[in-house]
Short mmCIF file of C-alpha atoms in Angstrom, two decimals:
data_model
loop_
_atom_site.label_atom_id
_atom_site.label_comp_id
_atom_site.label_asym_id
_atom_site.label_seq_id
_atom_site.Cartn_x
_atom_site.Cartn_y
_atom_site.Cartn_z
CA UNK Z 6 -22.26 7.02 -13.09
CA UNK Z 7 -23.51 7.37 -9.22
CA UNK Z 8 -23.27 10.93 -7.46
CA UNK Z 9 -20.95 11.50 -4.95
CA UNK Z 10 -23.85 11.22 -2.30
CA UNK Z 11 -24.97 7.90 -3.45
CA UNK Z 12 -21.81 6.27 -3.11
CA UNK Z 13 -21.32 7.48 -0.05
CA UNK Z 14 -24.84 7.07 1.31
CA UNK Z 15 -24.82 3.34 -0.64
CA UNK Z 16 -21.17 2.25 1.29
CA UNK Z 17 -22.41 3.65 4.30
CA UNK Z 18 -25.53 1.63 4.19
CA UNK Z 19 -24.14 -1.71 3.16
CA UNK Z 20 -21.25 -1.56 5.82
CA UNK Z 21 -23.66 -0.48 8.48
CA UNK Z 22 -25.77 -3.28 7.95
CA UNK Z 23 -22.73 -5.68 7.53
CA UNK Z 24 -20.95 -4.22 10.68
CA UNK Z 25 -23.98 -4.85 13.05
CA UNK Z 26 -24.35 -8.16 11.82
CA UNK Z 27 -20.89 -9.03 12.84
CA UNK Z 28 -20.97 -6.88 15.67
CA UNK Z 29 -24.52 -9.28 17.09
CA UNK Z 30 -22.52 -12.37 16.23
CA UNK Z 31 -19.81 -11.30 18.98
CA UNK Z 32 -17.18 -11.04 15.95
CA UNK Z 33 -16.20 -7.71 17.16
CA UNK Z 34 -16.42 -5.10 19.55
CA UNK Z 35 -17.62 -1.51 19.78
CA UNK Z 36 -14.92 0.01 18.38
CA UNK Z 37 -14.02 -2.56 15.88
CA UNK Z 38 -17.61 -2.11 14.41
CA UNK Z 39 -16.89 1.74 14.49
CA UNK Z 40 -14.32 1.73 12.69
CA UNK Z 41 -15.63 -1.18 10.45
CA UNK Z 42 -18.57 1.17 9.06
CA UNK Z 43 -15.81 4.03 8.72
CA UNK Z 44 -13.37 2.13 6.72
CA UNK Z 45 -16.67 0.51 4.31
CA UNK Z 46 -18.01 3.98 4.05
CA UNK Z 47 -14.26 5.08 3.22
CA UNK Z 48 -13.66 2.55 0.86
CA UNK Z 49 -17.10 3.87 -1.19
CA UNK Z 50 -15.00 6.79 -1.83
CA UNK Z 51 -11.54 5.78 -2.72
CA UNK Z 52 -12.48 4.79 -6.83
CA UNK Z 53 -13.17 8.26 -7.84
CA UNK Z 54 -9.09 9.42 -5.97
CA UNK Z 55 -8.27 9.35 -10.30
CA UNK Z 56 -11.10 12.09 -10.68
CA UNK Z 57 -9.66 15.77 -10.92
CA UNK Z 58 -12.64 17.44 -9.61
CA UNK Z 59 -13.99 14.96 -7.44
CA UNK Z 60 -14.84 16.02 -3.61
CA UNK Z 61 -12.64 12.92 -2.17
CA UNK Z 62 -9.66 13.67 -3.95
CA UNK Z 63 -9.79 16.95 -3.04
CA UNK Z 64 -11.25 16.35 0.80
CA UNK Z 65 -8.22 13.40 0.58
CA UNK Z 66 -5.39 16.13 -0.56
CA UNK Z 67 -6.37 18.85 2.02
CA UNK Z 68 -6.00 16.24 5.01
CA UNK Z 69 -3.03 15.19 3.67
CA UNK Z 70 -1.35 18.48 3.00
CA UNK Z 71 -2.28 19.48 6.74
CA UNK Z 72 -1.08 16.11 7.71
CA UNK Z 73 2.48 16.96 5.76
CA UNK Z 74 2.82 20.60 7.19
CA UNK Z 75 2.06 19.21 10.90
CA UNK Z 76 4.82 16.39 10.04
CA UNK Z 77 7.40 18.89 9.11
CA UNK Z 78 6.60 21.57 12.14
CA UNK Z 79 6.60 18.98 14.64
CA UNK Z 80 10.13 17.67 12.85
CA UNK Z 81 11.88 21.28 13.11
CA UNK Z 82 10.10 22.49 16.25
CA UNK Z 83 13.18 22.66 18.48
CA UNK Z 84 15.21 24.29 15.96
CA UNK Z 85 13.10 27.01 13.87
CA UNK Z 86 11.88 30.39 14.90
CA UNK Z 87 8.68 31.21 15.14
CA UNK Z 88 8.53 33.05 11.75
CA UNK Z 89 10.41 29.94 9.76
CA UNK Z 90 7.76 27.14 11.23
CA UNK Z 91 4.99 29.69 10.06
CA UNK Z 92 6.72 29.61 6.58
CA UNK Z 93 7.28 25.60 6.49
CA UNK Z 94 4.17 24.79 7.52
CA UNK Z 95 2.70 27.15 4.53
CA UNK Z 96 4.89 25.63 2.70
CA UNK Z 97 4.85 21.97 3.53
CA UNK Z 98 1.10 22.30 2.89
CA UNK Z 99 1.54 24.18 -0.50
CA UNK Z 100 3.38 21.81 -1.57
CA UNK Z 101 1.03 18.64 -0.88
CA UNK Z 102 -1.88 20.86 -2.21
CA UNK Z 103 -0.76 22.09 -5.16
CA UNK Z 104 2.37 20.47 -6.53
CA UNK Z 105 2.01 16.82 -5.49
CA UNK Z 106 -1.88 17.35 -6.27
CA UNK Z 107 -1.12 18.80 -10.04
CA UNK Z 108 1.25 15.64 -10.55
CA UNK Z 109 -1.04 13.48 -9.44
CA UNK Z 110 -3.98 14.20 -11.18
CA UNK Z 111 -2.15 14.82 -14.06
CA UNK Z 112 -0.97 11.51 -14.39
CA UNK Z 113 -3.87 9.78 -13.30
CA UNK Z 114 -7.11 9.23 -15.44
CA UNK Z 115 -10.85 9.13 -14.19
CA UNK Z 116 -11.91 5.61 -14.77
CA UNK Z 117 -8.11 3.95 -15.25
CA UNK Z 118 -6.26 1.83 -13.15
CA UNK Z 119 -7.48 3.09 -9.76
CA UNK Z 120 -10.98 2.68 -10.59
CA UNK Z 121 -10.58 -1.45 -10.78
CA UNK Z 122 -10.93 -4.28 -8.59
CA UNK Z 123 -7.22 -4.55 -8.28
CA UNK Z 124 -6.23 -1.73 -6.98
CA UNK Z 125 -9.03 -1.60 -4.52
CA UNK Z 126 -7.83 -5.69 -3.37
CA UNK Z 127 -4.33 -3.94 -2.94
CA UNK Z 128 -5.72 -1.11 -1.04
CA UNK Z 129 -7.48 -3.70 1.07
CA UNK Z 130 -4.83 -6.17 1.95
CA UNK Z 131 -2.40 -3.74 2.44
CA UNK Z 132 -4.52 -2.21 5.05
CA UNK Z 133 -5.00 -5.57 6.50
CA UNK Z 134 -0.97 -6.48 6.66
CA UNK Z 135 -0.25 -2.96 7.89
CA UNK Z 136 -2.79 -3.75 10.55
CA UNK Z 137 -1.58 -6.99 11.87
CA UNK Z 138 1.94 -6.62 11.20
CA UNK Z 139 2.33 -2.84 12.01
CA UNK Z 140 0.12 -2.11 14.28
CA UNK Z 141 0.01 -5.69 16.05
CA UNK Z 142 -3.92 -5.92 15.75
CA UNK Z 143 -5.51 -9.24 16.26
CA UNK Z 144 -6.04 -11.52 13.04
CA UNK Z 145 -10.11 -10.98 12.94
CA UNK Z 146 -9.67 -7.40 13.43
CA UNK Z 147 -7.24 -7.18 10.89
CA UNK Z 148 -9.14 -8.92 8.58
CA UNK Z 149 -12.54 -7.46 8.98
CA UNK Z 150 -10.77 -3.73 8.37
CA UNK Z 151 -9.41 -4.94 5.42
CA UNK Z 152 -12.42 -6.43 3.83
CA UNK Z 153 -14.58 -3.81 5.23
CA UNK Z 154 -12.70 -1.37 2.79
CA UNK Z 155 -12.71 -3.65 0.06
CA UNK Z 156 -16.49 -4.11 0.16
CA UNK Z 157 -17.13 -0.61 0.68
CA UNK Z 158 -15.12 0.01 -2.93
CA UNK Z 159 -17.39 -2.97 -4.24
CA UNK Z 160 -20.06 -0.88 -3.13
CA UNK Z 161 -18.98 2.29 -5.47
CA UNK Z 162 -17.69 0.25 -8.72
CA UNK Z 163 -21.50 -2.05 -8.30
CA UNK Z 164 -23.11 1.20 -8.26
CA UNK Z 165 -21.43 2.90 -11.18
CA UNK Z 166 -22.03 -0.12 -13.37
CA UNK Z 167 -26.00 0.03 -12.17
CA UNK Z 168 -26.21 3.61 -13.29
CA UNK Z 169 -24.72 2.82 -16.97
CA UNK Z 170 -27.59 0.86 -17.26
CA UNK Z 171 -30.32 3.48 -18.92
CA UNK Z 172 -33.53 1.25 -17.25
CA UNK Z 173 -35.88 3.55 -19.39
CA UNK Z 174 -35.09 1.63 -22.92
CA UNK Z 175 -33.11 -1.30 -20.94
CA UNK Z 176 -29.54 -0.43 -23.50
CA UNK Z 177 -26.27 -0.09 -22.00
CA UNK Z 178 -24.82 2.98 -21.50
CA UNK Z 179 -21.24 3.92 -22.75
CA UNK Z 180 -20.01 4.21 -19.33
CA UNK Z 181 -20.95 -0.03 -19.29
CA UNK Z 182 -17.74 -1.55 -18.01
CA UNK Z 183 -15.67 0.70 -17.41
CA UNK Z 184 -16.24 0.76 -13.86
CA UNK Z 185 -16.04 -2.97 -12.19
CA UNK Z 186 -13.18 -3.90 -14.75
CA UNK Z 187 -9.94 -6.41 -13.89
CA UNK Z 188 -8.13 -5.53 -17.09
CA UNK Z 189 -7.52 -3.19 -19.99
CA UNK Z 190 -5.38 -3.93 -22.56
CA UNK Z 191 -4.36 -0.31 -22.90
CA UNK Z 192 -2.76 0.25 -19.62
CA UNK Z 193 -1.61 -3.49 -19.96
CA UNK Z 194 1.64 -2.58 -18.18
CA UNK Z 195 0.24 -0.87 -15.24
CA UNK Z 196 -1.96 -4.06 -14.81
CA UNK Z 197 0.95 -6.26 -14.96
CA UNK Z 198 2.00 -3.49 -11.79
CA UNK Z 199 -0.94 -4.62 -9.97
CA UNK Z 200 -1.70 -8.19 -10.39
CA UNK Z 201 2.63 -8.26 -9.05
CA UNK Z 202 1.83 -6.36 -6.09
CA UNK Z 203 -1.09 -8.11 -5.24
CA UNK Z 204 0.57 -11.54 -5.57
CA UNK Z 205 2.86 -10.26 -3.37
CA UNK Z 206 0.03 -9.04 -0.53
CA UNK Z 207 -1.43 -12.52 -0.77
CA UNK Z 208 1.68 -14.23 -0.40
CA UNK Z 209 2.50 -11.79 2.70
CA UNK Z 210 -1.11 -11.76 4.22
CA UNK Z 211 -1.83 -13.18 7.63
CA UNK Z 212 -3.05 -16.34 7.58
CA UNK Z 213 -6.55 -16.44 6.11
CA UNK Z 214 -7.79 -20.09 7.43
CA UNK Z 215 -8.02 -18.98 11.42
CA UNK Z 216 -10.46 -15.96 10.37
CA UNK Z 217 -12.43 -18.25 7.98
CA UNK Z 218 -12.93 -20.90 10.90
CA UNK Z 219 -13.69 -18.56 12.92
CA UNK Z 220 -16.25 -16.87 10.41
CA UNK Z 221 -17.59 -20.54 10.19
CA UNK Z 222 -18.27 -21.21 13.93
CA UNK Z 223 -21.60 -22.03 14.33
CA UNK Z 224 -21.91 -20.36 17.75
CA UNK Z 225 -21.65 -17.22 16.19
CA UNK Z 226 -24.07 -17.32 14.12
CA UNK Z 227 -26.58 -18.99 16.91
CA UNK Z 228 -26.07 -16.01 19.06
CA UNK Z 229 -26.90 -13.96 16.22
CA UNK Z 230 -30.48 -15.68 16.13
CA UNK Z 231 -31.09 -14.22 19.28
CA UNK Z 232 -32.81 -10.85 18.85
CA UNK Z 233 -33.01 -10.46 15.37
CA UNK Z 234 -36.61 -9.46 14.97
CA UNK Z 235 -38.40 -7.78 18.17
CA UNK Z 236 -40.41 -10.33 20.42
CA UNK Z 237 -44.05 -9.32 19.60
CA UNK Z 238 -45.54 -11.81 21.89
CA UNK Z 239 -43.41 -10.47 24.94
CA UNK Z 240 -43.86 -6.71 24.20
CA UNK Z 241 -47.82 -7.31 24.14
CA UNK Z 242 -48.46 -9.81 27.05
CA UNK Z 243 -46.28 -6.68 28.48
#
């Protein structure tokens, strides 16, 4: 399977490109194709969060775990000592870092249900709902930050399945499959889990059709004409 680096130099690539072709086409702003390129390049990362050893679970559980022990200091603040915040927030962020990380990796397995397409829709669309409905971001916006993730986790499962692919004899590696999957029939029940909660994020999305119309305006895509390739004939006559 692909290296850390490639999948995050691969997501970062394909959502660059993506974002500035949106972002020429007037479909967002500056910010929105910011964060665009950071959610695709996060969403590279987020198949391999059912690896033990990998560096985004553990870059994932350290933020986390500081995020936790700022929570729970900020919570207490006006009613600790000194000395008692300093001994929450160490152990708020134990806590996160060890316990909640040795559960979860314990009952979590490289390659299962995290590392499908399913998950990474639901991880998508429920970025997109918590967008729109939670933090009252426009439709597009919403949208694009929730497919931006998606793609980027395309990104990673496409470029596992390339690398089980041995090109020197052109055979199939074991590793063939078990990356871009939809289904196993051995963690049939935890499917079932998904494919519910991702009927239930489709039937709770916003509204698709305005994005997709808006995707499918022409004038877009005209404006995006404009300055694709560098006008030769201007720069020499210049």
């Amino acid at each position: 399977m692909a290296n850390f680096n490639t999948h995050l130099n691969g997501a970062f690539a394909v959502s660059g490109v993506l974002g500035l072709t949106v972002y020429k086409a007037g479909l967002i702003n500056d910010s929105g194709f910011l964060m665009c390129v950071a959610l695709g390049t996060i969403g590279g990362l987020l198949p391999d969060l059912d690896s033990d050893n990998s560096t985004p679970i553990k870059l994932g559980f350290n933020i986390a775990s500081f995020i936790f022990a700022f929570g729970l200091v900020m919570h207490w603040r006006s009613e600790l000592s000194l000395v008692a915040l300093i001994a929450l927030w160490l152990a708020g962020y134990g806590f996160m870092r060890y316990v909640v990380f040795r559960l979860f990796t314990s009952m979590t397995v490289h390659r299962g249900v995290i590392h499908s397409v399913p998950y990474m829709a639901i991880l998508g669309l429920g970025l997109t709902c918590l967008n729109y409905y939670g933090l009252h971001n426009p439709l597009s916006i919403s949208w694009f930050y929730g497919l931006f993730l998606f793609g980027g986790a395309m990104v990673h499962l496409s470029l596992d399945e390339m690398y089980s692919v041995n090109l020197s004899g052109m055979t199939l590696k074991r590793s063939s499959g078990t990356a871009m999957k939809f289904y196993q029939h051995k963690d049939k029940q935890w499917y079932l889990l998904l494919y519910v909660l991702l009927a239930l994020l489709v039937y709770a999305a916003p509204p698709f059709a305005p994005f997709w119309e808006q995707l499918r305006d022409p004038t877009h895509w005209a404006q995006l004409k404009v300055g694709v390739l560098p006008d030769l004939i201007d720069n020499l006559n210049r």
